Coordinates of C-alpha atoms in Angstrom, one line a residue:
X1 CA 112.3 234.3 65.1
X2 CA 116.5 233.4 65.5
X3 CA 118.5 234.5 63.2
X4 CA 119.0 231.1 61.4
X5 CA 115.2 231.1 60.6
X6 CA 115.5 234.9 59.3
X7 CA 118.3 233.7 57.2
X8 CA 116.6 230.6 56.0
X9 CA 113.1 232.4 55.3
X10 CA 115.2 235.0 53.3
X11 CA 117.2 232.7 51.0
X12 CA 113.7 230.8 50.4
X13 CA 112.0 233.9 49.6
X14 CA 115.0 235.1 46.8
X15 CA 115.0 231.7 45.0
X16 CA 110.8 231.0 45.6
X17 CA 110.4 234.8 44.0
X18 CA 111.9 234.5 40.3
X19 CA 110.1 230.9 40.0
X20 CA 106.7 232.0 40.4
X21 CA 107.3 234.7 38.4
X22 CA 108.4 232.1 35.8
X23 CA 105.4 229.8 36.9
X24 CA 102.9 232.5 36.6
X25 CA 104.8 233.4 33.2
X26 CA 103.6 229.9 32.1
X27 CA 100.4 229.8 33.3
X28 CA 100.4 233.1 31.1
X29 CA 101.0 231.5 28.1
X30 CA 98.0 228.8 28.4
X31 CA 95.8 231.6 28.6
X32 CA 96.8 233.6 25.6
X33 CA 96.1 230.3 23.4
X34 CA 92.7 230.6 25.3
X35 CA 91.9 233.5 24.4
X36 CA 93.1 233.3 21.0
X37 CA 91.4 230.1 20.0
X38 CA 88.1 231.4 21.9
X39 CA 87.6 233.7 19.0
X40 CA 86.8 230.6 16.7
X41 CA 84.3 229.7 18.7
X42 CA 83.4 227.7 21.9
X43 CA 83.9 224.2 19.4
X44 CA 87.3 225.1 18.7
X45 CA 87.9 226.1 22.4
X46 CA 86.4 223.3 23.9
X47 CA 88.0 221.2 21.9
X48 CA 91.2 223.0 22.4
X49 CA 91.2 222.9 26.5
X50 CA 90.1 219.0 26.0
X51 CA 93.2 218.1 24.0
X52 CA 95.1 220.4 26.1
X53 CA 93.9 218.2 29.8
X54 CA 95.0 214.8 27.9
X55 CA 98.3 216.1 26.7
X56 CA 99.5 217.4 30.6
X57 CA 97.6 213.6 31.8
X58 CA 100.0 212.5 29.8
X59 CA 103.2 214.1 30.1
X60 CA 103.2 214.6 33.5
X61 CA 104.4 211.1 34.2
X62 CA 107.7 212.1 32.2
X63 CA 107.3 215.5 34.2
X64 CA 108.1 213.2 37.1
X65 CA 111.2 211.8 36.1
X66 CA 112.3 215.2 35.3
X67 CA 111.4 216.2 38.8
X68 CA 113.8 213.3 40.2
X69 CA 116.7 215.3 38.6
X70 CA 115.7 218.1 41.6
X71 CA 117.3 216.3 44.7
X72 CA 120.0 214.9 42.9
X73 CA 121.5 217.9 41.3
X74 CA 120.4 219.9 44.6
X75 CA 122.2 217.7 46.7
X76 CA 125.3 216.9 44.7
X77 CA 125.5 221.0 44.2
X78 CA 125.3 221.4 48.4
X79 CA 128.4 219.1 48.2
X80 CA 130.4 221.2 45.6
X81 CA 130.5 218.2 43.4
X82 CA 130.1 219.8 39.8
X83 CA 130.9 216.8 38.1
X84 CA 128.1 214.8 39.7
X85 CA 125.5 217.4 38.9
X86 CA 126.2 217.4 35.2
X87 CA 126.0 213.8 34.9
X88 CA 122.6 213.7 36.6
X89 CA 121.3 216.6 33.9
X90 CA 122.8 214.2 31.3
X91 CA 121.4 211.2 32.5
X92 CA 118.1 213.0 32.9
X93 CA 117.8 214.4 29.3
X94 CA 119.0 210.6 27.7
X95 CA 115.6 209.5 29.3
X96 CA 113.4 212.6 28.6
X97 CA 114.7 211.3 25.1
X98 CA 113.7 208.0 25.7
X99 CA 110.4 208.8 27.5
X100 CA 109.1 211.0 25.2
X101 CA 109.1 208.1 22.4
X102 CA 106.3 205.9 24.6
X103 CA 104.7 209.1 25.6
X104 CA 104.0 211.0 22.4
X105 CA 102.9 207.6 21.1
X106 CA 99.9 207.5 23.0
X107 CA 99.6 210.7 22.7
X108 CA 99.6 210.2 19.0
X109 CA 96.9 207.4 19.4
X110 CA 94.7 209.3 21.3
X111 CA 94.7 212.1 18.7
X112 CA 92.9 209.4 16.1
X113 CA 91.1 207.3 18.5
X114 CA 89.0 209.7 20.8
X115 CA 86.1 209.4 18.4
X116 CA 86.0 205.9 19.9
X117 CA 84.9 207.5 23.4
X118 CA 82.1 209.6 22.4
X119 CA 83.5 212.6 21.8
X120 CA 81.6 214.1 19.3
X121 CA 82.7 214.7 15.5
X122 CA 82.6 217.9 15.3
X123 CA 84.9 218.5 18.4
X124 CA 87.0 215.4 17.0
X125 CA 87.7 217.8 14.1
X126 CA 89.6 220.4 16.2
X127 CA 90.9 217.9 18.6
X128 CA 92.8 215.9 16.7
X129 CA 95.3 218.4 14.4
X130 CA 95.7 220.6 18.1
X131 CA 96.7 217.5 19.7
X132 CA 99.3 215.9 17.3
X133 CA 101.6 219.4 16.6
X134 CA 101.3 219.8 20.5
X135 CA 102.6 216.2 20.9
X136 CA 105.8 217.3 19.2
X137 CA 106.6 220.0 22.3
X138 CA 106.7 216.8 25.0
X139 CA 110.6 216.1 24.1
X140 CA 111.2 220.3 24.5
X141 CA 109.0 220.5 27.4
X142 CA 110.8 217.4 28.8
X143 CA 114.2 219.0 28.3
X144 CA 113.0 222.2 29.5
X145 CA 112.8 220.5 32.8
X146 CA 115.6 218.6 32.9
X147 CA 117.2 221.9 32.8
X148 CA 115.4 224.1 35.0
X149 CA 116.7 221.3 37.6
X150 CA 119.7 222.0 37.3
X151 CA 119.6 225.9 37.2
X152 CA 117.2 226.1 39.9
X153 CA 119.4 223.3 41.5
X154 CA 122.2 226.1 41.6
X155 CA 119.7 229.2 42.4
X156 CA 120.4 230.3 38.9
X157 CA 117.2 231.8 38.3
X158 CA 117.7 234.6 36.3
X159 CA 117.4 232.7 33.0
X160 CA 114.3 231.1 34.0
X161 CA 112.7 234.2 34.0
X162 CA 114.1 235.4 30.7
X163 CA 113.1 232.4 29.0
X164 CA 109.3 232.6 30.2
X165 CA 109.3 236.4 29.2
X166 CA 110.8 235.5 25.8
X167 CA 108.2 232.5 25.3
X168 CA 105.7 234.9 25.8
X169 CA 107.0 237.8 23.5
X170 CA 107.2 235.4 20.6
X171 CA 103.8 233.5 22.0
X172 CA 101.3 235.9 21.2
X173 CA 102.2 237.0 17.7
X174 CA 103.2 233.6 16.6
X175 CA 99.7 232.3 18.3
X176 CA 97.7 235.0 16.1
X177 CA 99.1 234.7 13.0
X178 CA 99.2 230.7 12.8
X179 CA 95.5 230.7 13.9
X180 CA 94.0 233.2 11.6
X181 CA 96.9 233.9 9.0
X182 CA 98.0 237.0 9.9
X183 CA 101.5 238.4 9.6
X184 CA 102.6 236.3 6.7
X185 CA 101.7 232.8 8.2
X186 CA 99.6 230.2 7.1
X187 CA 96.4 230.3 8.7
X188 CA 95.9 226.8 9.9
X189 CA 93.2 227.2 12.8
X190 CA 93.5 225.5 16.2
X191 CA 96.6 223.8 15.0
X192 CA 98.4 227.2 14.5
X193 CA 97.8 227.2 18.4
X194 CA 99.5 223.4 19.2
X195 CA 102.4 224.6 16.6
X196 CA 102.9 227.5 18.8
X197 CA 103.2 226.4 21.8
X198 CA 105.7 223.7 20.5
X199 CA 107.9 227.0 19.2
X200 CA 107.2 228.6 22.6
X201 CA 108.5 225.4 24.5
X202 CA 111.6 225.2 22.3
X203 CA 112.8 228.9 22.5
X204 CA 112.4 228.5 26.6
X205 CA 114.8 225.3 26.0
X206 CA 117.9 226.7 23.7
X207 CA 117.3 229.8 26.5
X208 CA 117.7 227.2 29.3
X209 CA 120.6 225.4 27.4
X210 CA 122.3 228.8 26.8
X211 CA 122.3 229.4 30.4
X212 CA 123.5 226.0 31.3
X213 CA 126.0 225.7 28.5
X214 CA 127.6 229.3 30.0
X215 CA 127.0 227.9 33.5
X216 CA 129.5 224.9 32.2
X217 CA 132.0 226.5 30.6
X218 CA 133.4 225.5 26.8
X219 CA 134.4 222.0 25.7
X220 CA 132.0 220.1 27.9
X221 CA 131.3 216.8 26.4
X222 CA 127.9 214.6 26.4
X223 CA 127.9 212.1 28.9
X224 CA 127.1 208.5 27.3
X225 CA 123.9 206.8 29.4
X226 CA 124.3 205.1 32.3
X227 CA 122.0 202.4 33.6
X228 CA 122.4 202.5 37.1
X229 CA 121.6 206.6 37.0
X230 CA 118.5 206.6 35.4
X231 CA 117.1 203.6 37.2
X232 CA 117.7 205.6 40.4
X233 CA 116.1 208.7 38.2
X234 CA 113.3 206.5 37.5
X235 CA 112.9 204.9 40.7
X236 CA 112.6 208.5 42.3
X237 CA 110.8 210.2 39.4
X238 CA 108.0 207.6 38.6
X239 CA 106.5 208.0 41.8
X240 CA 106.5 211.6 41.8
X241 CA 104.6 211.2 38.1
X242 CA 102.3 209.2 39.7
X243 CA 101.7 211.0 42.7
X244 CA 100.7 214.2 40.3
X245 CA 98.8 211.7 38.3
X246 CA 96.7 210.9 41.1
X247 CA 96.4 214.7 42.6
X248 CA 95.3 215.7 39.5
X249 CA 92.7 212.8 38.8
X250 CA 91.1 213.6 41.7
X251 CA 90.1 216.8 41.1
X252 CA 89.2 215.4 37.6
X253 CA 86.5 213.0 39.1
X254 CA 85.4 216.1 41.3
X255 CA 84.9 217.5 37.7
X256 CA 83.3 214.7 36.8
X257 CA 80.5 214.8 39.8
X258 CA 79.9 218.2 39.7
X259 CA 78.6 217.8 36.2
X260 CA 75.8 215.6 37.1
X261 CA 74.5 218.7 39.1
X262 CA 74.1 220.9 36.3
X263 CA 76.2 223.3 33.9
X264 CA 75.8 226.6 36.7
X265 CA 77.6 224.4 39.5
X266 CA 80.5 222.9 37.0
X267 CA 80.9 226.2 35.6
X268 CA 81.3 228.1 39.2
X269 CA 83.4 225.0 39.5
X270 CA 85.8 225.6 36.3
X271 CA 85.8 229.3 37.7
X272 CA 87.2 229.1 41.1
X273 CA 89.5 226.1 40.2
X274 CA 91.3 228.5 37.7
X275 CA 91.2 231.4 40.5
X276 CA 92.9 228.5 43.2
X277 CA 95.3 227.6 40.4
X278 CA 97.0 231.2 40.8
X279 CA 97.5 231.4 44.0
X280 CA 98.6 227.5 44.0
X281 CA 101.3 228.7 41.2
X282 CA 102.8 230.9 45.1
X283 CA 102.5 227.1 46.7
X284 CA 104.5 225.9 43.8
X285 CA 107.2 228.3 44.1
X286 CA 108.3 227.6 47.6
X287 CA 107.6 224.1 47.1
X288 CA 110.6 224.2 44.6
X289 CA 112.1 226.6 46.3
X290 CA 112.0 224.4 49.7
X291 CA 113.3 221.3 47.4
X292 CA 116.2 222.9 46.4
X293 CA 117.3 224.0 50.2
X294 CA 116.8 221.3 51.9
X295 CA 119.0 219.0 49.3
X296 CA 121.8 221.8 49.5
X297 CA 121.8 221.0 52.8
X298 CA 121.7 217.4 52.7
X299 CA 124.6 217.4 50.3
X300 CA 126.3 219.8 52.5
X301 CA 126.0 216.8 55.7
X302 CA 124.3 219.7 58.2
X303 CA 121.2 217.6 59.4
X304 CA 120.2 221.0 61.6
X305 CA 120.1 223.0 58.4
X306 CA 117.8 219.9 56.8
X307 CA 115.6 220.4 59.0
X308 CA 115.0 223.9 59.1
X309 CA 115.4 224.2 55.4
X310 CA 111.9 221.8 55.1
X311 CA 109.7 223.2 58.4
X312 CA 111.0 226.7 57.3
X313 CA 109.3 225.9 53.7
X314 CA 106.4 224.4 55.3
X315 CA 105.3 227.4 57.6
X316 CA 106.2 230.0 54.6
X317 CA 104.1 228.0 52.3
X318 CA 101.0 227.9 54.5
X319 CA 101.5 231.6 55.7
X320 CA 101.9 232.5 52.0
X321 CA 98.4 230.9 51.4
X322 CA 97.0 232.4 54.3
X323 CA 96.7 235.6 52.1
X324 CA 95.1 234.2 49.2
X325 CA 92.1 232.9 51.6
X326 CA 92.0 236.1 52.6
X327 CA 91.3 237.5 49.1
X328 CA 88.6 234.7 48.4
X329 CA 86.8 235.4 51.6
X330 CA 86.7 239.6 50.9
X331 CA 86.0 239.4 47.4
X332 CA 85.0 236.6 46.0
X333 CA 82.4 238.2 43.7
X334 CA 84.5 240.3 42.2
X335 CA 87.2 237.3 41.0
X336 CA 85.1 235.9 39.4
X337 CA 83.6 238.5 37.2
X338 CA 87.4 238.4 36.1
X339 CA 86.4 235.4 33.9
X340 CA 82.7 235.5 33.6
X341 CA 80.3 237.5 33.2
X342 CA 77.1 235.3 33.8
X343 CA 75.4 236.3 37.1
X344 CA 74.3 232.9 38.4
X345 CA 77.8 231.5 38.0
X346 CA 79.2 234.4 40.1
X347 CA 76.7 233.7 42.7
X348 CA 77.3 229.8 42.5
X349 CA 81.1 230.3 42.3
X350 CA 80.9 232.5 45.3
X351 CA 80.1 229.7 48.2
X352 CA 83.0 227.5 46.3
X353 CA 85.9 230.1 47.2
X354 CA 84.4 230.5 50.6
X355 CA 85.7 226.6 51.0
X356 CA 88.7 227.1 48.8
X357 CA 90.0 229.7 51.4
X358 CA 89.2 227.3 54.3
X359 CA 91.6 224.5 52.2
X360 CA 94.4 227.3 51.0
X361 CA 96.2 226.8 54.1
X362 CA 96.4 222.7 53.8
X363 CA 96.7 223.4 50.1
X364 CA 100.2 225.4 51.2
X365 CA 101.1 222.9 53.5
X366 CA 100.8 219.9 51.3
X367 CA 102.8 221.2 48.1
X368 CA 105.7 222.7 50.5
X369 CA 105.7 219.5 52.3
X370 CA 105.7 217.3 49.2
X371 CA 109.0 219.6 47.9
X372 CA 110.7 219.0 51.1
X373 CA 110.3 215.5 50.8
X374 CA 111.3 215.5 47.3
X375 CA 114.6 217.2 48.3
X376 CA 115.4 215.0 50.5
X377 CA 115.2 211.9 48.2
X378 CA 111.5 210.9 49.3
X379 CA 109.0 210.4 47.4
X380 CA 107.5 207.3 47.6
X381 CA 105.7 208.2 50.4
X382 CA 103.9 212.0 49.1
X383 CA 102.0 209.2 46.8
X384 CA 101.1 207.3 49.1
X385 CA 99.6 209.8 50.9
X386 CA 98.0 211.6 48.1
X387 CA 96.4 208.0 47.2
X388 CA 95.1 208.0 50.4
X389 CA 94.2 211.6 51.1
X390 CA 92.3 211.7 48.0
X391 CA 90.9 208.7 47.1
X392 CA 89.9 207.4 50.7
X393 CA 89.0 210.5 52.0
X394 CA 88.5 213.2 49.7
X395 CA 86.6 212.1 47.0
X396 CA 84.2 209.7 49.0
X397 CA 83.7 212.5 51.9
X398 CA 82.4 215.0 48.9
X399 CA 80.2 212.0 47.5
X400 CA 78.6 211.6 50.5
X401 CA 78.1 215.4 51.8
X402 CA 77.2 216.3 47.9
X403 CA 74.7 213.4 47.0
X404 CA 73.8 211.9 50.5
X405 CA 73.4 215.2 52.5
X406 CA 72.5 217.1 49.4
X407 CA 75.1 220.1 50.1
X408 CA 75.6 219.9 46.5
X409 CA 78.4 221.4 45.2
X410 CA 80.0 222.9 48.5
X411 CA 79.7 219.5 49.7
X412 CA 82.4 218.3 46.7
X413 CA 84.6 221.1 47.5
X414 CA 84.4 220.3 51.4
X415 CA 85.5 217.0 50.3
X416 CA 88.6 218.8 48.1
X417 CA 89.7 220.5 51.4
X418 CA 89.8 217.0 53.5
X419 CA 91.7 215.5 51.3
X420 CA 94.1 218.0 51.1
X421 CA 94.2 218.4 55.1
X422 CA 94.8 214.6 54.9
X423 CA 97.6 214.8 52.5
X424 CA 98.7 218.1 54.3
X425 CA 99.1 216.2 57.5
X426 CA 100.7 212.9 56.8
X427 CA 103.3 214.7 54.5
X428 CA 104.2 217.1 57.6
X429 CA 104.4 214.1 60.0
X430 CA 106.4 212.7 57.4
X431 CA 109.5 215.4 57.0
X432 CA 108.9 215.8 61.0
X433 CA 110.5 212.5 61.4
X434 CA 112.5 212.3 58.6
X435 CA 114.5 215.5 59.4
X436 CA 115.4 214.4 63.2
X437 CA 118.6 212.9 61.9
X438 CA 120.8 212.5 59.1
X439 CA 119.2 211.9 56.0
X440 CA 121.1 210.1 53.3
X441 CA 121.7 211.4 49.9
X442 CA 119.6 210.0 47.3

């Protein structure tokens, strides 16, 4: 390894370290409301983590457009224009303002209409007053975005950190006492959890705007909207939404099949897609991390230090996962007696992490790939891919080796791990060719 590489890996490593600590922060917080709700009873929390899935379906589109902020403000801060960078956090938080409008409308619709879909009354009674006070933390959680952009965007992470840790102090408490009454609060049952979180999401963002605001300097004006800057945020954004839309869904139908082979195999399922989902927060990380580098150097017109910024990224991100596949291989009975106790789930869950290590590597690859891409202003392409990947390879691969080979299943999950090797390897190929000249600014 040259000392260029040695230097890249260790600037990745310092700004990819404080964001999955904030990442794992925030996973952190979804499973304190868990845990909190669970004592009302498997209604309530099935009700809970239902309304919970629709509201991230949802948001995550405006997510997107949030995430279009990251080579922007990357790139104009690998330039040293500071002027730039604060219009695109501007122009980013006028349309989280006017996103969220659309967005928490449906949202607000689904909360009165899911009864129409055959979701059961009683679980429509939980459902509904979770889902409209968590509808009122999509313009925070918006903002909150917009913001980490442009911190991370500058390698300020400190603050991220803070705010997570803060959000969590005030989390649990808050969670408790709105729930069951405690501590002077209102007891107003799952609800107490959706106003939570929309307190939680709201102290991260005054933390964020602190930080930014100190970051400025005084007397810093609004900047009014500008059409031309958040067409280019949405042209960049929507795809990205769409592209996590799609990732996302797949899995979902993978949920979907795996219940039409009975509650053992979708519960081993449930359990080893929240053990993946930890180790995935280390993929994340150096996704964002890599996104950041590569626009910094982008901005700073060094096509050498493009490239290595992105493959850099790449081969930390699969070595990274390397180690979780490890863990899943020597122990996977023991993970997941972390999160149940039943001894035929275990045992089901146990052949499912033996695949999930096999894909941990393309898992890596793909997210680290898809950030490097997004860093450099691309990101039509990461959804077509993940279309592809998925829907043409993934999901009717683990149809046939579930149902037509009867693997059961493993065979879903073998299907999981092609799709993601797909995805893996076109978005590689991609930033291969990309990065072996001068890429424009976005």
């Amino acid at each position: 390894m040259n000392a260029s590489v040695r230097a890249e890996l260790s600037a990745l490593v310092r700004l990819a370290g404080p964001l999955l600590v904030t990442g794992l922060g925030h996973m952190l917080l979804g499973v304190v409301d868990t845990a909190i709700v669970g004592r009302l009873g498997e209604g309530p929390l099935g009700a809970v983590g239902l309304a919970a899935n629709l509201f991230f379906t949802v948001s995550v589109l405006g997510f997107g457009w949030m995430l279009a902020l990251d080579p922007l403000i990357a790139q104009a801060a690998g330039a040293r224009e500071p002027e730039v960078a604060r219009g695109a956090l501007w122009q980013g938080v006028w349309v989280a303002a006017a996103g969220a409008v659309p967005l928490a409308a449906l949202l607000f619709v689904i909360a009165f209409e899911i009864g129409r879909f055959g979701v059961p009354p009683e679980t429509v009674r939980d459902f509904t007053p979770y889902l409209l006070a968590r509808t009122w933390s999509l313009f925070p959680f918006l903002l909150l975005a917009a913001l980490r952009s442009f911190l991370q965007g500058y390698e300020l992470t400190r603050p991220l950190v803070i705010s997570v840790v803060v959000a969590n102090v005030v989390n649990v408490p808050l969670t408790w006492g709105l729930v069951f009454g405690a501590g002077g609060f209102a007891g107003l049952g799952v609800a107490g959890a959706g106003w939570a979180s929309v307190v939680a999401t709201v102290v991260q963002a005054l933390v964020l705007a602190h930080a930014v605001r100190v970051r400025w300097g005084p007397h810093r004006g609004a900047r009014p909207p500008s059409r031309a800057e958040i067409l280019k945020i949405l042209r960049l954004g929507t795809p990205i939404g769409l592209q996590l839309v799609a990732e996302v869904g797949s899995f979902s139908v993978v949920s979907v099949l795996m219940s039409t082979i009975g509650t053992r195999a979708l519960g081993a399922h449930q359990v080893a897609l929240m053990l993946i989902s930890v180790t995935f927060q280390v993929a994340l990380a150096l996704g964002a991390a890599t996104a950041t580098r590569v626009g910094h150097a982008i901005g700073r017109d060094a096509p050498g230090d493009t490239r290595r910024a992105g493959l850099t990224g790449i081969a930390a991100g699969g070595a990274a996962m390397l180690a979780g596949a490890a863990l899943f291989l020597a122990a996977p009975g023991p993970l997941a007696r972390i999160l149940t106790d039943e001894a035929g789930v275990i045992a089901a869950a146990a052949p499912l992490l033996a695949v999930a290590a096999a894909f941990q590597l393309s898992d890596g690859v793909q997210c680290v790939a898809a950030g490097a891409l997004r860093g450099a202003g691309d990101t039509r392409w990461p959804l077509v891919a993940n279309l592809a990947g998925h829907y043409l390879v993934g999901v009717p691969l683990g149809a046939l080796l579930a149902f037509g080979l009867e693997w059961g299943a493993v065979g879903l999950w073998w299907g999981l791990s092609a799709g993601l090797t797909a995805v893996a390897a076109a978005l590689t190929f991609r930033f291969w060719a990309l990065s072996r000249g001068r890429v424009a600014r976005a």
